[in-house]
Every structure is written in structure tokens, then in C-alpha cells.
Coordinates of C-alpha atoms in Angstrom, one line a residue:
M1 CA -50.1 -8.8 -34.5
D2 CA -49.4 -5.1 -33.4
L3 CA -46.6 -3.6 -31.7
L4 CA -48.7 -3.4 -28.2
T5 CA -49.3 -7.1 -28.4
K6 CA -46.0 -8.0 -29.2
F7 CA -44.5 -6.3 -26.6
T8 CA -46.9 -7.8 -24.0
C9 CA -46.1 -11.3 -25.2
L10 CA -42.2 -11.0 -24.7
V11 CA -43.1 -9.0 -21.2
S12 CA -45.5 -11.8 -19.9
C13 CA -43.0 -14.5 -21.0
L14 CA -40.1 -13.0 -18.9
L15 CA -42.4 -12.3 -15.9
S16 CA -43.3 -15.9 -16.0
G17 CA -40.1 -16.9 -15.1
C18 CA -39.2 -18.6 -18.5
A19 CA -35.7 -17.5 -20.0
I20 CA -35.9 -17.9 -23.9
T21 CA -33.3 -18.7 -26.2
L22 CA -35.6 -18.4 -29.3
I23 CA -38.6 -16.7 -29.7
N24 CA -40.8 -15.6 -32.7
I25 CA -42.5 -12.4 -31.7
A26 CA -44.8 -12.3 -34.6
N27 CA -46.7 -15.1 -33.3
C28 CA -45.8 -15.3 -29.6
S29 CA -44.2 -18.8 -29.8
V30 CA -41.0 -20.0 -27.9
Y31 CA -38.6 -22.8 -28.6
P32 CA -36.2 -24.8 -26.5
S33 CA -33.2 -23.4 -26.1
E34 CA -31.2 -26.9 -27.6
M35 CA -32.9 -26.5 -30.7
S36 CA -31.2 -24.5 -33.4
V37 CA -32.1 -21.6 -35.5
D38 CA -32.9 -23.2 -38.7
V39 CA -35.2 -26.0 -37.2
A40 CA -37.0 -23.4 -35.1
L41 CA -37.7 -21.4 -37.9
K42 CA -39.3 -24.3 -39.9
L43 CA -41.5 -25.5 -36.9
P44 CA -45.0 -24.0 -36.9
S45 CA -45.7 -21.2 -34.5
A46 CA -47.9 -23.5 -32.2
V47 CA -45.1 -25.8 -31.3
M48 CA -45.0 -24.0 -27.7
P49 CA -47.0 -21.1 -26.6
V50 CA -45.8 -18.9 -24.2
S51 CA -48.6 -19.8 -21.6
Q52 CA -47.6 -23.4 -22.3
A53 CA -44.2 -22.7 -21.6
S54 CA -44.7 -21.1 -18.4
G55 CA -47.6 -23.2 -17.2
L56 CA -45.2 -26.6 -17.8
G57 CA -42.7 -24.9 -15.8
F58 CA -39.9 -25.3 -18.6
F59 CA -36.7 -23.3 -18.4
Y60 CA -34.5 -21.5 -21.4
S61 CA -31.7 -19.1 -21.5
L62 CA -32.5 -15.6 -22.7
S63 CA -30.2 -14.7 -25.6
L64 CA -31.5 -11.4 -27.4
S65 CA -28.8 -10.7 -29.8
S66 CA -28.1 -8.8 -32.7
M67 CA -25.8 -7.6 -35.2
F68 CA -24.3 -4.3 -35.2
P69 CA -23.2 -2.3 -38.1
D70 CA -19.6 -3.1 -39.0
D71 CA -18.4 0.6 -38.0
L72 CA -19.8 -0.1 -34.4
E73 CA -18.0 -3.3 -33.8
V74 CA -14.6 -3.5 -32.6
N75 CA -11.9 -4.3 -34.7
E76 CA -10.1 -7.6 -34.5
Y77 CA -6.6 -6.2 -33.5
C78 CA -8.2 -4.4 -31.0
I79 CA -9.9 -7.6 -29.7
K80 CA -6.4 -9.3 -29.6
L81 CA -5.1 -6.3 -27.4
L82 CA -8.0 -6.9 -25.0
N83 CA -7.1 -10.5 -24.8
I84 CA -3.7 -9.7 -24.2
Y85 CA -4.7 -6.9 -21.4
G86 CA -6.8 -9.5 -19.7
E87 CA -4.3 -12.3 -19.5
R88 CA -1.5 -10.0 -18.2
Y89 CA -3.7 -8.1 -16.0
V90 CA -4.5 -11.7 -14.3
T91 CA -0.9 -12.8 -14.0
F92 CA 0.0 -9.4 -12.3
A93 CA -3.0 -9.9 -9.8
N94 CA -2.3 -13.4 -9.0
C95 CA 1.7 -12.3 -8.4
L96 CA 0.3 -9.3 -5.9
V97 CA -1.8 -12.2 -3.9
S98 CA 1.1 -14.8 -4.0
Y99 CA 3.4 -12.5 -2.4
A100 CA 1.3 -10.6 -0.1
R101 CA 2.8 -12.4 3.2
P102 CA 5.5 -11.7 3.5
V103 CA 5.9 -8.9 1.2
K104 CA 7.9 -9.6 -1.8
V105 CA 5.6 -7.7 -4.5
C106 CA 8.2 -5.6 -5.7
Q107 CA 10.8 -8.2 -5.9
K108 CA 8.7 -10.6 -7.8
C109 CA 6.2 -8.5 -9.6
Y110 CA 7.8 -5.7 -11.4
T111 CA 8.5 -7.7 -14.7
Y112 CA 4.4 -8.4 -14.7
F113 CA 3.8 -4.8 -14.1
N114 CA 5.9 -4.2 -16.7
S115 CA 4.1 -6.2 -19.2
L116 CA 0.4 -4.8 -18.2
E117 CA 2.0 -1.1 -18.0
E118 CA 3.2 -1.9 -21.8
I119 CA -0.2 -3.2 -23.2
Y120 CA -1.9 -0.4 -21.4
K121 CA -0.1 2.2 -23.0
N122 CA -0.6 0.6 -26.2
I123 CA -4.5 0.4 -26.2
S124 CA -4.7 3.7 -24.6
S125 CA -2.4 5.7 -27.2
D126 CA -3.7 7.4 -30.3
Q127 CA -1.1 5.4 -32.2
L128 CA -2.7 3.6 -35.3
G129 CA -2.4 -0.1 -35.6
P130 CA -3.1 -2.4 -38.4
G131 CA -5.4 -1.2 -41.0
N132 CA -5.2 2.4 -39.5
V133 CA -7.0 1.7 -36.6
S134 CA -6.9 3.1 -32.7
C135 CA -8.0 1.1 -30.2
H136 CA -8.3 4.0 -27.6
D137 CA -11.7 5.2 -28.8
S138 CA -13.3 1.8 -29.2
L139 CA -11.7 0.2 -25.9
M140 CA -11.2 2.9 -23.5
R141 CA -13.8 5.7 -24.1
S142 CA -16.8 3.4 -25.5
D143 CA -18.8 3.4 -22.1
R144 CA -19.4 5.4 -19.3
L145 CA -17.6 2.9 -16.7
M146 CA -14.2 2.9 -18.8
L147 CA -13.6 -0.5 -17.3
L148 CA -10.0 -1.0 -18.7
Y149 CA -8.7 2.6 -17.3
T150 CA -10.4 1.7 -13.9
L151 CA -8.8 -1.8 -13.2
F152 CA -5.4 -0.5 -14.4
N153 CA -5.6 2.6 -12.2
K154 CA -6.7 0.4 -9.3
L155 CA -3.5 -1.8 -9.7
E156 CA -1.1 1.3 -10.2
E157 CA -2.7 2.6 -6.8
V158 CA -1.0 -0.5 -5.1
W159 CA 1.9 -0.4 -7.2
I160 CA 2.5 3.3 -6.3
S161 CA 1.7 2.9 -2.5
A162 CA 4.1 0.2 -2.5
E163 CA 7.0 2.6 -3.7
C164 CA 8.6 0.0 -5.7
K165 CA 10.3 2.2 -7.8
H166 CA 12.5 3.0 -5.0
C167 CA 14.1 -0.5 -5.1
L168 CA 14.3 -0.9 -8.7
T169 CA 16.3 0.8 -11.6
E170 CA 15.5 3.7 -13.4
D171 CA 14.1 1.6 -16.0
Q172 CA 12.4 -0.8 -13.7
E173 CA 13.9 -3.7 -15.5
A174 CA 15.8 -4.9 -12.2
L175 CA 16.4 -4.6 -8.6
S176 CA 18.9 -1.6 -7.5
N177 CA 21.9 -2.5 -6.1
E178 CA 21.2 -1.3 -2.6
T179 CA 18.2 -3.4 -2.3
V180 CA 20.3 -6.5 -3.5
Y181 CA 23.0 -5.5 -0.9
F182 CA 20.2 -5.0 2.0
M183 CA 19.3 -8.1 1.3
A184 CA 22.3 -10.1 1.5
I185 CA 22.7 -8.5 4.9
L186 CA 19.0 -9.5 5.9
N187 CA 19.9 -12.9 4.6
Q188 CA 23.0 -12.9 7.0
S189 CA 21.1 -11.9 10.0
L190 CA 18.3 -14.3 9.5
T191 CA 20.9 -17.3 9.0
C192 CA 22.3 -16.3 12.2
F193 CA 19.1 -16.1 14.1
E194 CA 18.4 -19.6 12.9
Q195 CA 21.8 -21.1 14.4
Y196 CA 20.6 -20.0 17.7
Q197 CA 17.1 -21.2 18.0
K198 CA 17.7 -22.9 21.3
N199 CA 19.7 -20.4 22.9
H200 CA 18.8 -17.0 22.9
S201 CA 21.6 -15.6 25.0
E202 CA 24.0 -16.8 22.6
L203 CA 21.7 -15.3 19.5
C204 CA 21.9 -11.9 21.3
K205 CA 25.8 -11.8 21.9
D206 CA 26.7 -13.4 18.3
C207 CA 24.3 -11.9 15.9
K208 CA 24.6 -8.5 17.5
S209 CA 27.1 -7.1 14.8
S210 CA 25.2 -8.5 11.9
Y211 CA 21.7 -6.9 13.3
K212 CA 23.5 -3.8 13.9
R213 CA 24.9 -3.6 10.4
L214 CA 21.4 -4.3 9.1
N215 CA 20.0 -1.3 11.5
E216 CA 22.3 1.2 10.4
L217 CA 21.9 0.0 6.5
Y218 CA 18.2 0.6 6.8
G219 CA 18.4 3.9 8.2
R220 CA 20.8 5.1 5.9
M221 CA 18.0 3.8 3.2
E222 CA 15.5 5.6 5.0
K223 CA 17.4 8.7 4.8
N224 CA 18.2 8.6 1.0
N225 CA 14.3 7.5 0.1
T226 CA 15.1 4.2 -1.0
L227 CA 12.7 2.1 0.9
C228 CA 10.0 0.2 -0.6
I229 CA 7.3 -2.0 1.1
D230 CA 9.5 -5.1 0.7
I231 CA 12.3 -3.7 2.7
E232 CA 9.9 -2.1 5.0
D233 CA 7.9 -5.1 5.9
A234 CA 11.4 -7.3 6.2
M235 CA 12.9 -4.9 8.8
N236 CA 9.8 -4.9 10.9
M237 CA 9.7 -8.8 10.9
T238 CA 13.2 -8.8 11.5
R239 CA 13.1 -6.1 14.6
R240 CA 10.0 -8.3 16.0
L241 CA 12.3 -11.6 16.0
W242 CA 15.0 -9.7 17.8
S243 CA 13.1 -7.8 20.3
K244 CA 9.9 -9.8 20.9
N245 CA 10.6 -13.4 20.1
Y246 CA 14.4 -13.4 21.5
N247 CA 14.3 -10.7 23.8
C248 CA 17.3 -8.9 22.7
S249 CA 18.3 -5.3 22.9
L250 CA 20.6 -3.1 20.8
P251 CA 21.9 0.0 22.8
R252 CA 22.2 3.0 20.8
E253 CA 25.2 5.4 20.3
E254 CA 22.8 8.3 21.1
T255 CA 21.6 7.0 24.6
V256 CA 24.6 8.7 26.3
P257 CA 23.9 12.0 25.2
V258 CA 20.0 11.5 25.8
I259 CA 20.8 10.3 29.4
A260 CA 23.2 13.5 29.9
V261 CA 20.8 16.2 28.5
S262 CA 17.7 14.6 30.2
S263 CA 19.6 14.6 33.8
F264 CA 20.9 18.2 33.6
M265 CA 17.1 19.3 32.8
L266 CA 15.9 17.2 35.7
F267 CA 18.6 19.1 38.0
L268 CA 17.9 22.3 36.3
P269 CA 15.2 23.5 38.8
I270 CA 17.0 22.2 41.8
I271 CA 19.9 24.3 40.6
F272 CA 17.6 27.4 40.1
Y273 CA 16.1 27.4 43.2
L274 CA 19.2 27.2 45.2
S275 CA 21.2 29.8 43.6
S276 CA 17.9 32.1 44.3
F277 CA 18.0 31.0 47.7
L278 CA 21.8 31.7 48.0
H279 CA 21.4 34.9 46.1
S280 CA 18.5 36.1 48.4
E281 CA 20.4 35.3 51.5
Q282 CA 23.3 37.7 50.5
K283 CA 21.0 40.5 49.9
K284 CA 19.6 40.2 53.4
R285 CA 23.2 40.4 54.7
K286 CA 24.0 43.6 52.8
L287 CA 21.1 45.4 53.9
I288 CA 21.3 44.6 57.7
H289 CA 25.0 45.4 58.0
P290 CA 24.7 49.2 57.7
K291 CA 22.0 49.3 60.5
R292 CA 24.3 47.4 62.8
A293 CA 27.2 49.7 62.1
K294 CA 25.0 52.9 62.6
S295 CA 23.7 51.5 66.2
S296 CA 27.1 50.8 67.3
S297 CA 28.3 54.3 66.4
S298 CA 25.8 55.9 67.9
L299 CA 26.1 53.7 71.3
M300 CA 29.8 54.9 71.4
N301 CA 28.8 58.6 71.1
I302 CA 26.3 58.1 74.4
Q303 CA 29.0 56.4 76.3
D304 CA 31.1 59.4 75.5
K305 CA 28.8 62.0 76.7
F306 CA 28.3 60.2 80.0
S307 CA 32.1 59.8 80.6

């Protein structure tokens, strides 16, 4: 059977809807998927021609495999790293989903991110492993997609956008002291809220000091650039509880200066127009006075002449 006939045989089988596990291109015959290779090779070629397989409506699974040379296969050490990478990737992704609402990804998932980052660095580095083999080329650059790099890059973007480093120590092995202190003050406020669920007026009064301290701490952390997504989300939810759910308000210290400046700016046009009016009236008086004086002096001269 020539090459063209073999190719036609294969294409006709695929187009007819049959998925093949074992196929003998030499005589254009196929065998059921549950049949082993040794048994299939011992059977005559007329066991099941392609035309009969398609006509009877049998379904098979296609598995055209071939062995690549040893120098192209992935080393066992790299396969092991790849499996570890997959396990840690799934663990970290599950952690992100589990603590998406309310957001606690920085508090709960930093250990999993560190583990994933560690195995990724081992794979992507040029350092030689057992057998003087580097997994960088075989796992990172072996195809156009660069799947391992793409997957890690997406999760790393989420981690960077969350700014979790601001809530962790420098080595990212634990939460920072400021973050732990903020969470403690937050728990005090939330505990106070729970005590007065049925009496909002008392809640606004008795929980005012703890809520004010929480706001001040959040303001300092915002100035020091030590906020992460966990703290931002927790503070936003607490503020919604305080203002929207409980209808409480917290007067700010800068309210009085703002009101004073606003009042001054409001009355500034009135003061300007009033001063302009008074100034113009004073000018009119200065201009009229000499004329009156001249007219009175001339009248006296006329009276003296007639007298």
C-alpha cells in the first residue's frame, strides 16, 4: 500500500466518526480499544476494516502515540518538580477563592504563595539539579505558550494588586505588628457592635470611642502606606455598618475649621460690595464739598457789592 492510500485510509476513518485506539495503516484495519496491542497484532487484517467500523457505528478512542528520543524527553527530576508545582498552584488558587469574601487572602494565603513562589524559582532558575539537568528549558521554554510562566504570572498579578506585602514582614513569613494591632482594634469595634444590635442609639454612643480609634489607626496606616486589601475591605465594611446599618455619625475634628472658612468665603462678596459702596460714597462727598464752598463765597461777594 502506497503512502497516499495509507493517508486516505486514515483520513476516511477520522471523518467517518470513528475514534481509533489501534490502527494498522499497512492494511487499513482497526481494532477495538479494549484489545491489547499484542492481541491486535496477531489478528488478521480483516478483523474490522475501516468501512465496516464506520458502517456499524462503533466508537473508539484515538491514541496515536510515538516515543521521542531520550534527549527530547523531560527528566524525571523535572517531572517531579512539575507535579509539586501543580499541587501548590491548586492549593494557592483554592485559598484565594475560599477567602475572597470577606477578603482575607493576605492573612490566610501568604504561606501558600511562598511555597508556590519557591517551586517556581526552582523550575525557572538555571541551577543544575540531579544528573546535571536544568528544568528551565524543558519546562519553561519548550513551547510557545510557556504555560507555567503564564499561570504563575496571573496569580502573581493578583498578589501584587492586593498589596499583601504591606501587611507582612519583610520576609513574608508572618503578619506585621501593625496589621495584627489593627485586627485587634477591629475586633473590639465589631464586638461592641454585636452587643448593641437591638439598640442603635446606645451603639452609637458606647462604641464611638473604639470606632474612632479604629478610624485614626486606619488613617495613619494609609499615610504610612501599610495597607493591604484585607485591611481596606475590613474598614470599608465596618464603615458601612457604622453609617448605613446603624445610622451613626462621627464628627471630625476638622469640621469647625472647614465651617469657619466656608462662612468667610460665603460672606466675602458681601463684605467686598459693602466696602466698595462706602468708599464710593466717601468720594462723592469730597467732590461735592468744594463746589458748595465756592458757591457760598461768590454769594457773599455779591451781597457785599449790593450793600
